CSV table of C-alpha atoms in Angstrom, one decimal:
chain,number,residue,atom,x,y,z
A,1,MET,CA,7.2,-72.5,12.7
A,2,VAL,CA,7.1,-69.0,11.3
A,3,ARG,CA,9.9,-66.9,9.9
A,4,CYS,CA,10.1,-63.2,11.0
A,5,ARG,CA,12.3,-60.2,10.5
A,6,ALA,CA,13.7,-58.7,13.7
A,7,ALA,CA,12.6,-61.8,15.6
A,8,PRO,CA,13.8,-60.7,19.1
A,9,LEU,CA,11.8,-57.4,18.9
A,10,LEU,CA,8.6,-59.1,17.8
A,11,ALA,CA,9.0,-61.8,20.4
A,12,VAL,CA,9.2,-59.1,23.1
A,13,ALA,CA,6.3,-57.3,21.5
A,14,ALA,CA,4.2,-60.5,21.5
A,15,SER,CA,5.0,-61.2,25.1
A,16,LEU,CA,4.1,-57.6,26.1
A,17,GLY,CA,0.8,-57.7,24.1
A,18,GLY,CA,-0.3,-60.9,25.8
A,19,ALA,CA,-0.3,-62.8,22.5
A,20,THR,CA,-1.6,-66.3,22.0
A,21,ALA,CA,-0.8,-66.5,18.3
A,22,PHE,CA,1.5,-64.3,16.1
A,23,SER,CA,2.9,-64.8,12.7
A,24,VAL,CA,4.5,-62.6,10.0
A,25,GLY,CA,5.3,-63.9,6.5
A,26,VAL,CA,8.7,-63.2,5.0
A,27,PRO,CA,10.5,-64.6,2.0
A,28,ALA,CA,11.8,-68.1,2.6
A,29,GLY,CA,15.6,-68.5,2.8
A,30,ALA,CA,16.3,-64.9,3.8
A,31,PRO,CA,19.7,-64.7,5.6
A,32,TRP,CA,18.4,-62.4,8.3
A,33,ALA,CA,15.3,-64.5,9.0
A,34,ALA,CA,14.7,-66.0,12.5
A,35,GLU,CA,12.2,-68.6,13.7
A,36,VAL,CA,9.6,-67.7,16.3
A,37,PRO,CA,7.5,-70.6,17.6
A,38,ARG,CA,3.8,-70.2,17.8
A,39,THR,CA,2.4,-69.9,21.3
A,40,ALA,CA,-1.2,-70.7,20.5
A,41,PRO,CA,-2.4,-73.7,22.5
A,42,ARG,CA,-3.4,-76.9,20.6
A,43,ALA,CA,-6.9,-76.8,22.1
A,44,ALA,CA,-7.6,-73.5,20.4
A,45,ALA,CA,-6.4,-74.9,17.0
A,46,ALA,CA,-8.5,-78.0,17.4
A,47,ALA,CA,-11.6,-76.0,18.3
A,48,LEU,CA,-11.3,-74.1,15.0
A,49,GLU,CA,-11.7,-77.3,13.1
A,50,HIS,CA,-15.1,-78.0,14.5
A,51,SER,CA,-18.2,-76.1,13.3
A,52,THR,CA,-19.8,-75.8,16.8
A,53,PRO,CA,-20.9,-72.6,18.4
A,54,GLN,CA,-18.1,-73.1,21.0
A,55,GLY,CA,-15.6,-73.4,18.2
A,56,ALA,CA,-16.8,-70.2,16.6
A,57,GLN,CA,-16.6,-68.3,19.9
A,58,SER,CA,-13.1,-69.6,20.4
A,59,ALA,CA,-12.2,-68.4,16.8
A,60,GLU,CA,-13.5,-64.9,17.6
A,61,THR,CA,-11.5,-64.8,20.8
A,62,SER,CA,-8.4,-65.8,19.0
A,63,ARG,CA,-8.9,-63.2,16.3
A,64,ALA,CA,-9.4,-60.4,18.9
A,65,GLN,CA,-6.3,-61.5,20.7
A,66,GLY,CA,-4.3,-61.5,17.4
A,67,ILE,CA,-5.5,-57.9,16.7
A,68,ALA,CA,-4.4,-56.8,20.2
A,69,THR,CA,-1.1,-58.6,19.7
A,70,PHE,CA,-0.5,-56.8,16.4
A,71,ALA,CA,-1.3,-53.4,18.0
A,72,GLY,CA,1.0,-54.0,20.9
A,73,ALA,CA,3.8,-55.0,18.4
A,74,LEU,CA,3.4,-51.8,16.4
A,75,SER,CA,3.5,-49.6,19.5
A,76,THR,CA,6.6,-51.4,20.8
A,77,LEU,CA,8.3,-51.0,17.4
A,78,ALA,CA,7.5,-47.3,17.3
A,79,LEU,CA,9.0,-46.8,20.8
A,80,LEU,CA,12.1,-48.8,19.9
A,81,ARG,CA,12.6,-46.8,16.7
A,82,ALA,CA,12.3,-43.5,18.6
A,83,ALA,CA,14.9,-44.6,21.1
A,84,ALA,CA,17.2,-45.6,18.3
A,85,ARG,CA,16.8,-42.2,16.7
A,86,ARG,CA,17.6,-40.5,20.0
A,87,ARG,CA,20.8,-42.6,20.4
A,88,ALA,CA,21.8,-41.8,16.8
A,89,GLY,CA,21.3,-38.1,17.4
A,90,ALA,CA,23.4,-38.2,20.5
A,91,ARG,CA,26.2,-40.1,18.6
A,92,ARG,CA,26.1,-37.4,15.9
A,93,ARG,CA,26.4,-34.6,18.4
A,94,GLU,CA,29.3,-36.3,20.2
A,95,ALA,CA,31.0,-36.8,16.8
A,96,SER,CA,30.6,-33.2,15.9
A,97,VAL,CA,32.0,-32.1,19.3
A,98,THR,CA,34.9,-34.4,18.8
A,99,ARG,CA,35.6,-33.0,15.3
A,100,LEU,CA,35.5,-29.5,16.8
A,101,ALA,CA,37.9,-30.4,19.5
A,102,ASP,CA,40.3,-31.9,17.0
A,103,GLY,CA,40.8,-28.6,15.2
A,104,ASP,CA,41.3,-25.0,16.4
A,105,ILE,CA,37.9,-25.1,18.2
A,106,GLU,CA,37.8,-26.7,21.7
A,107,ILE,CA,35.2,-27.0,24.5
A,108,GLY,CA,35.1,-24.5,27.2
A,109,TYR,CA,36.1,-25.7,30.7
A,110,ARG,CA,37.2,-24.4,34.1
A,111,ASN,CA,40.1,-25.8,36.1
A,112,GLU,CA,38.7,-26.6,39.5
A,113,GLU,CA,42.1,-26.4,41.2
A,114,THR,CA,43.3,-23.1,39.9
A,115,GLY,CA,39.9,-21.6,38.8
A,116,GLU,CA,41.3,-20.6,35.4
A,117,THR,CA,39.3,-21.0,32.1
A,118,ASN,CA,40.4,-21.6,28.6
A,119,TYR,CA,38.2,-18.7,27.4
A,120,VAL,CA,37.8,-15.0,28.3
A,121,ASN,CA,34.4,-13.5,29.0
A,122,PRO,CA,34.8,-9.8,28.2
A,123,TRP,CA,31.6,-8.9,30.1
A,124,GLU,CA,32.8,-10.6,33.3
A,125,GLU,CA,34.6,-7.6,34.7
A,126,ARG,CA,35.9,-7.0,38.3
A,127,VAL,CA,36.8,-4.0,40.3
A,128,ASP,CA,40.5,-3.7,41.2
A,129,GLY,CA,41.2,-4.9,44.7
A,130,ASP,CA,38.1,-6.9,45.2
A,131,MET,CA,39.8,-10.3,45.4
A,132,GLU,CA,42.1,-9.1,48.2
A,133,LEU,CA,39.1,-7.9,50.1
A,134,VAL,CA,37.4,-11.2,49.6
A,135,LYS,CA,40.4,-13.1,50.9
A,136,GLN,CA,40.5,-10.8,54.0
A,137,GLY,CA,36.8,-11.4,54.6
A,138,VAL,CA,35.8,-7.8,54.2
A,139,LYS,CA,33.6,-8.5,51.2
A,140,GLN,CA,31.4,-11.5,50.5
A,141,ARG,CA,32.0,-11.8,46.8
A,142,PRO,CA,33.7,-9.8,44.0
A,143,MET,CA,32.0,-6.7,42.8
A,144,GLY,CA,30.4,-7.1,39.4
A,145,ASN,CA,28.0,-9.4,37.4
A,146,ILE,CA,27.9,-13.1,38.0
A,147,TYR,CA,27.9,-15.4,34.9
A,148,HIS,CA,27.3,-19.1,34.6
A,149,GLU,CA,30.2,-21.3,33.5
A,150,TYR,CA,30.5,-21.7,29.8
A,151,THR,CA,30.8,-25.2,28.3
A,152,GLY,CA,30.3,-24.4,24.6
A,153,PRO,CA,32.8,-24.2,21.8
A,154,VAL,CA,35.8,-21.9,22.2
A,155,TYR,CA,38.0,-20.6,19.3
A,156,LYS,CA,41.3,-18.9,20.3
A,157,GLN,CA,39.9,-18.2,23.9
A,158,VAL,CA,36.7,-16.6,22.4
A,159,PRO,CA,33.3,-18.2,23.0
A,160,VAL,CA,31.7,-18.9,19.6
A,161,VAL,CA,28.4,-20.4,18.3
A,162,GLU,CA,28.3,-24.1,17.9
A,163,GLY,CA,28.6,-25.3,14.3
A,164,LEU,CA,30.7,-22.4,12.9
A,165,SER,CA,34.2,-22.9,11.4
A,166,PHE,CA,36.6,-20.0,11.1
A,167,PRO,CA,37.4,-18.1,9.1
A,168,LEU,CA,33.8,-17.7,8.0
A,169,ASP,CA,32.7,-18.2,4.5
A,170,PRO,CA,32.6,-14.8,2.8
A,171,ARG,CA,29.8,-15.9,0.5
A,172,LYS,CA,27.5,-16.3,3.5
A,173,TYR,CA,28.8,-13.8,6.1
A,174,ARG,CA,30.0,-10.2,6.1
A,175,GLU,CA,33.3,-9.0,7.5
A,176,PRO,CA,34.8,-9.5,10.0
A,177,LEU,CA,35.3,-13.2,9.2
A,178,GLU,CA,37.3,-13.8,12.4
A,179,PRO,CA,36.0,-13.3,16.0
A,180,PRO,CA,37.4,-10.4,18.1
A,181,PRO,CA,40.6,-10.9,20.1
A,182,PRO,CA,40.3,-12.4,23.6
A,183,GLY,CA,38.8,-10.0,26.1
A,184,ALA,CA,37.3,-7.6,23.5
A,185,LYS,CA,33.5,-7.1,23.4
A,186,TRP,CA,31.5,-7.4,20.2
A,187,GLY,CA,28.1,-6.2,19.0
A,188,ASP,CA,26.4,-2.8,19.5
A,189,GLY,CA,28.3,-1.3,16.5
A,190,ARG,CA,31.8,-2.0,17.9
A,191,SER,CA,34.8,-2.4,15.7
A,192,PRO,CA,36.7,-5.8,15.6
A,193,ASP,CA,39.0,-4.7,18.5
A,194,GLY,CA,35.9,-4.2,20.7
A,195,ASN,CA,35.9,-0.4,20.8
A,196,TRP,CA,33.7,2.3,19.2
A,197,TYR,CA,35.1,4.6,16.5
A,198,MET,CA,33.7,7.6,14.6
A,199,GLU,CA,35.1,9.5,11.6
A,200,VAL,CA,34.9,13.3,12.2
A,201,ASP,CA,35.4,15.6,9.2
A,202,GLY,CA,37.2,12.9,7.2
A,203,GLU,CA,40.0,12.6,9.7
A,204,ASP,CA,41.3,9.5,11.5
A,205,PRO,CA,38.6,7.6,13.5
A,206,VAL,CA,38.0,9.0,17.0
A,207,GLN,CA,37.3,6.6,19.8
A,208,TYR,CA,34.1,7.1,21.9
A,209,TRP,CA,32.2,5.3,24.6
A,210,GLN,CA,28.5,4.7,24.3
A,211,GLY,CA,25.6,4.2,26.7
A,212,VAL,CA,21.8,3.9,26.2
A,213,GLY,CA,19.3,5.2,28.9
A,214,ARG,CA,15.6,5.2,29.3
A,215,ARG,CA,13.2,7.0,31.6
A,216,LYS,CA,9.4,7.1,31.3
A,217,ALA,CA,8.7,7.2,27.5
A,218,ALA,CA,12.0,8.8,26.7
A,219,CYS,CA,15.2,7.2,25.3
A,220,ALA,CA,18.7,8.6,24.9
A,221,VAL,CA,21.8,7.5,23.1
A,222,VAL,CA,24.9,9.0,24.8
A,223,ARG,CA,28.4,9.1,23.3
A,224,LEU,CA,31.4,10.4,25.2
A,225,PHE,CA,34.6,11.7,23.5
A,226,LYS,CA,37.8,13.0,24.9
A,227,GLY,CA,37.4,16.7,24.9
A,228,THR,CA,36.8,19.9,26.9
A,229,GLY,CA,33.4,19.4,28.4
A,230,GLN,CA,30.9,20.3,25.6
A,231,PHE,CA,27.4,19.0,26.2
A,232,ILE,CA,25.3,18.8,23.0
A,233,VAL,CA,21.8,17.4,22.9
A,234,ASN,CA,20.0,16.9,19.6
A,235,SER,CA,22.5,19.3,17.8
A,236,LYS,CA,21.8,22.0,20.4
A,237,ASP,CA,23.6,23.2,23.5
A,238,ALA,CA,22.2,21.4,26.5
A,239,ARG,CA,21.2,24.7,28.2
A,240,GLU,CA,19.3,25.8,25.2
A,241,PHE,CA,17.7,22.3,24.8
A,242,PHE,CA,16.5,22.3,28.4
A,243,GLU,CA,15.2,25.9,28.0
A,244,HIS,CA,17.7,27.3,30.5
A,245,TYR,CA,16.2,25.2,33.3
A,246,PRO,CA,19.2,24.4,35.5
A,247,TYR,CA,17.6,21.5,37.4
A,248,ARG,CA,17.2,19.4,34.3
A,249,TRP,CA,20.5,20.3,32.9
A,250,MET,CA,22.3,19.3,36.1
A,251,LYS,CA,20.3,16.1,36.4
A,252,ALA,CA,21.3,15.0,33.0
A,253,ILE,CA,25.1,15.6,33.6
A,254,GLU,CA,25.1,14.6,37.3
A,255,PRO,CA,27.2,11.3,37.0
A,256,MET,CA,30.1,13.2,35.2
A,257,ALA,CA,29.9,16.0,37.8
A,258,ALA,CA,30.0,13.5,40.7
A,259,LEU,CA,33.2,11.8,39.3
A,260,SER,CA,34.8,15.3,38.5
A,261,VAL,CA,35.2,14.4,34.8
A,262,LYS,CA,32.8,16.9,33.4
A,263,ASN,CA,35.5,18.9,31.6
A,264,ASP,CA,37.5,15.8,30.4
A,265,TYR,CA,34.9,14.5,28.0
A,266,ASP,CA,32.5,15.9,25.4
A,267,CYS,CA,29.0,14.5,25.6
A,268,ILE,CA,27.0,14.1,22.4
A,269,VAL,CA,23.4,13.0,22.9
A,270,LYS,CA,20.5,11.9,20.6
A,271,THR,CA,17.2,11.7,22.6
A,272,PHE,CA,13.6,11.2,21.6
A,273,GLY,CA,10.3,10.4,23.1
A,274,GLY,CA,8.6,11.7,26.3
A,275,GLY,CA,9.1,15.2,27.7
A,276,LYS,CA,12.0,17.2,28.9
A,277,SER,CA,12.0,15.7,32.4
A,278,GLY,CA,12.0,12.1,31.1
A,279,GLN,CA,14.7,12.9,28.6
A,280,ALA,CA,16.9,14.3,31.3
A,281,GLY,CA,16.5,11.1,33.3
A,282,ALA,CA,17.3,9.0,30.2
A,283,ILE,CA,20.4,11.0,29.5
A,284,ARG,CA,21.5,10.6,33.1
A,285,LEU,CA,21.3,6.8,32.8
A,286,GLY,CA,23.1,6.7,29.5
A,287,VAL,CA,25.9,8.9,30.7
A,288,ALA,CA,26.4,6.5,33.7
A,289,ARG,CA,26.6,3.5,31.5
A,290,ALA,CA,29.0,5.2,29.1
A,291,LEU,CA,31.3,6.1,32.0
A,292,GLN,CA,31.2,2.5,33.2
A,293,GLU,CA,32.6,1.5,29.7
A,294,ILE,CA,35.5,4.0,30.2
A,295,ASP,CA,36.5,2.7,33.6
A,296,TYR,CA,34.8,-0.2,35.4
A,297,ASN,CA,36.3,0.9,38.7
A,298,TRP,CA,33.7,3.8,38.7
A,299,ARG,CA,30.9,1.3,38.9
A,300,PRO,CA,30.7,1.0,42.8
A,301,LEU,CA,30.3,4.7,43.3
A,302,MET,CA,27.7,5.1,40.5
A,303,LYS,CA,25.9,2.0,41.7
A,304,LYS,CA,25.7,3.3,45.2
A,305,ALA,CA,24.4,6.7,44.1
A,306,LYS,CA,21.8,4.8,41.9
A,307,TYR,CA,23.0,6.4,38.7
A,308,LEU,CA,23.0,2.9,37.1
A,309,THR,CA,19.5,2.1,38.3
A,310,ARG,CA,16.7,2.3,35.8
A,311,ASP,CA,13.8,4.4,37.2
A,312,TRP,CA,10.7,2.4,36.4
A,313,ARG,CA,8.2,4.9,37.7
A,314,MET,CA,5.6,5.7,35.0
A,315,ILE,CA,2.5,7.8,34.9
A,316,GLU,CA,-0.6,5.9,35.8
A,317,PRO,CA,-2.8,5.5,32.7
A,318,LYS,CA,-6.4,6.8,32.6
A,319,LYS,CA,-9.1,4.1,33.2
A,320,THR,CA,-11.9,3.6,30.8
A,321,GLY,CA,-15.2,4.8,32.3
A,322,GLN,CA,-13.5,6.9,35.0
A,323,HIS,CA,-12.6,10.6,35.2
A,324,LYS,CA,-8.8,10.2,35.5
A,325,ALA,CA,-6.2,7.6,36.5
A,326,ARG,CA,-7.2,7.3,40.1
A,327,LYS,CA,-10.4,9.4,40.4
A,328,LYS,CA,-13.6,7.3,40.5
A,329,LYS,CA,-17.2,8.2,40.0
A,330,PRO,CA,-19.1,8.8,43.3
A,331,TYR,CA,-21.5,6.2,44.4
A,332,HIS,CA,-25.2,7.3,44.8
A,333,LYS,CA,-27.8,5.0,46.3
A,334,ALA,CA,-30.7,4.6,43.8
A,335,GLU,CA,-33.9,6.3,44.9
A,336,ARG,CA,-37.0,4.0,45.1
A,337,PRO,CA,-40.0,5.3,43.0
A,338,ARG,CA,-43.1,6.4,45.0
A,339,PRO,CA,-46.0,4.0,44.6
A,340,THR,CA,-49.0,5.5,42.7
A,341,SER,CA,-52.5,5.3,44.4
A,342,SER,CA,-55.4,3.8,42.5
A,343,ARG,CA,-58.2,5.1,44.9
A,344,ALA,CA,-60.7,7.8,43.7
A,345,PRO,CA,-60.1,11.4,45.0
A,346,PRO,CA,-62.3,12.6,47.9
A,347,ALA,CA,-65.6,14.4,47.1
A,348,LYS,CA,-64.3,17.7,48.7
A,349,GLU,CA,-61.3,17.8,46.2
A,350,VAL,CA,-63.6,17.2,43.2
A,351,ALA,CA,-66.0,20.0,44.3
A,352,HIS,CA,-63.1,22.4,44.9
A,353,GLU,CA,-61.7,21.7,41.4
A,354,LYS,CA,-65.1,22.4,39.9
A,355,MET,CA,-65.4,25.7,41.7
A,356,CYS,CA,-62.0,26.7,40.6
A,357,GLY,CA,-62.7,25.8,37.0
A,358,ALA,CA,-66.0,27.8,37.1
A,359,ARG,CA,-64.2,31.0,38.2
């Protein structure tokens, strides 16, 4: 009889490896030791005692089988250890989720009966009156973006990153140490209440709405303020910036003109890259996105007019080895060289050359 640690695992490993003999030495009298009987047949043990060629061959066979058994046991133990680690990791994650749920942080869910959630997604906006049209069968689904259901941690109805505890540690994070209120957006330079503010001439902060647009190689950052209709681009009047070209000026401000709010807001733009035409298209997209931040109910009209659609048309780049982007080099069939004759010139031609040379 042989004593072995983790006897059940090794017995399974020995059976999987097709073992005929397996033994592991451990200190005698260990409280966790278990006995595993040898499975080697008595005939193999008796053959080892004789010094005949058949006995030597049997010994080599038994040795090879023992090596195969040991390798099978090691591989089985590695698999079982990996499975144990996965189970331990799952238990740790479940424990962390349980700890989060015990405090102010809970897990996001949706009530299937009422459709309500315990969190507020500020980017999941809807147009007024869409739900009534959906119930009447006029519309297929509500207008707006579709988001997947959130099942992560939620703190005061605000989705947060897993593993954080609020208020945040001021030694590791900058202010604000608390998430924004429910329904308020964050990021993009917003204040804690979800809006944009700018200080003008040291006075109280003024709220503005921002949008970023791109066209060709141009980019524009648009900010809209409550005002009287000023249109400033790169610290210049828009007409002067576009060189008094009315088509580009009108193209840039077209979304505000279509909604009849041109004289209700001041438009301050910072644009760079590309040319005047590309910058006008970039400003147009940025203005439309800023107007969507002001009132989401304007989105259907601007979307239908394609003010919110990024124009991906770009200039075709020139190709290496060709004249231009599309123009190709013409194809000419190669002319075959004329074969040279190795025969001697006629006698008449030789006499003629001599006469010409004598003259």
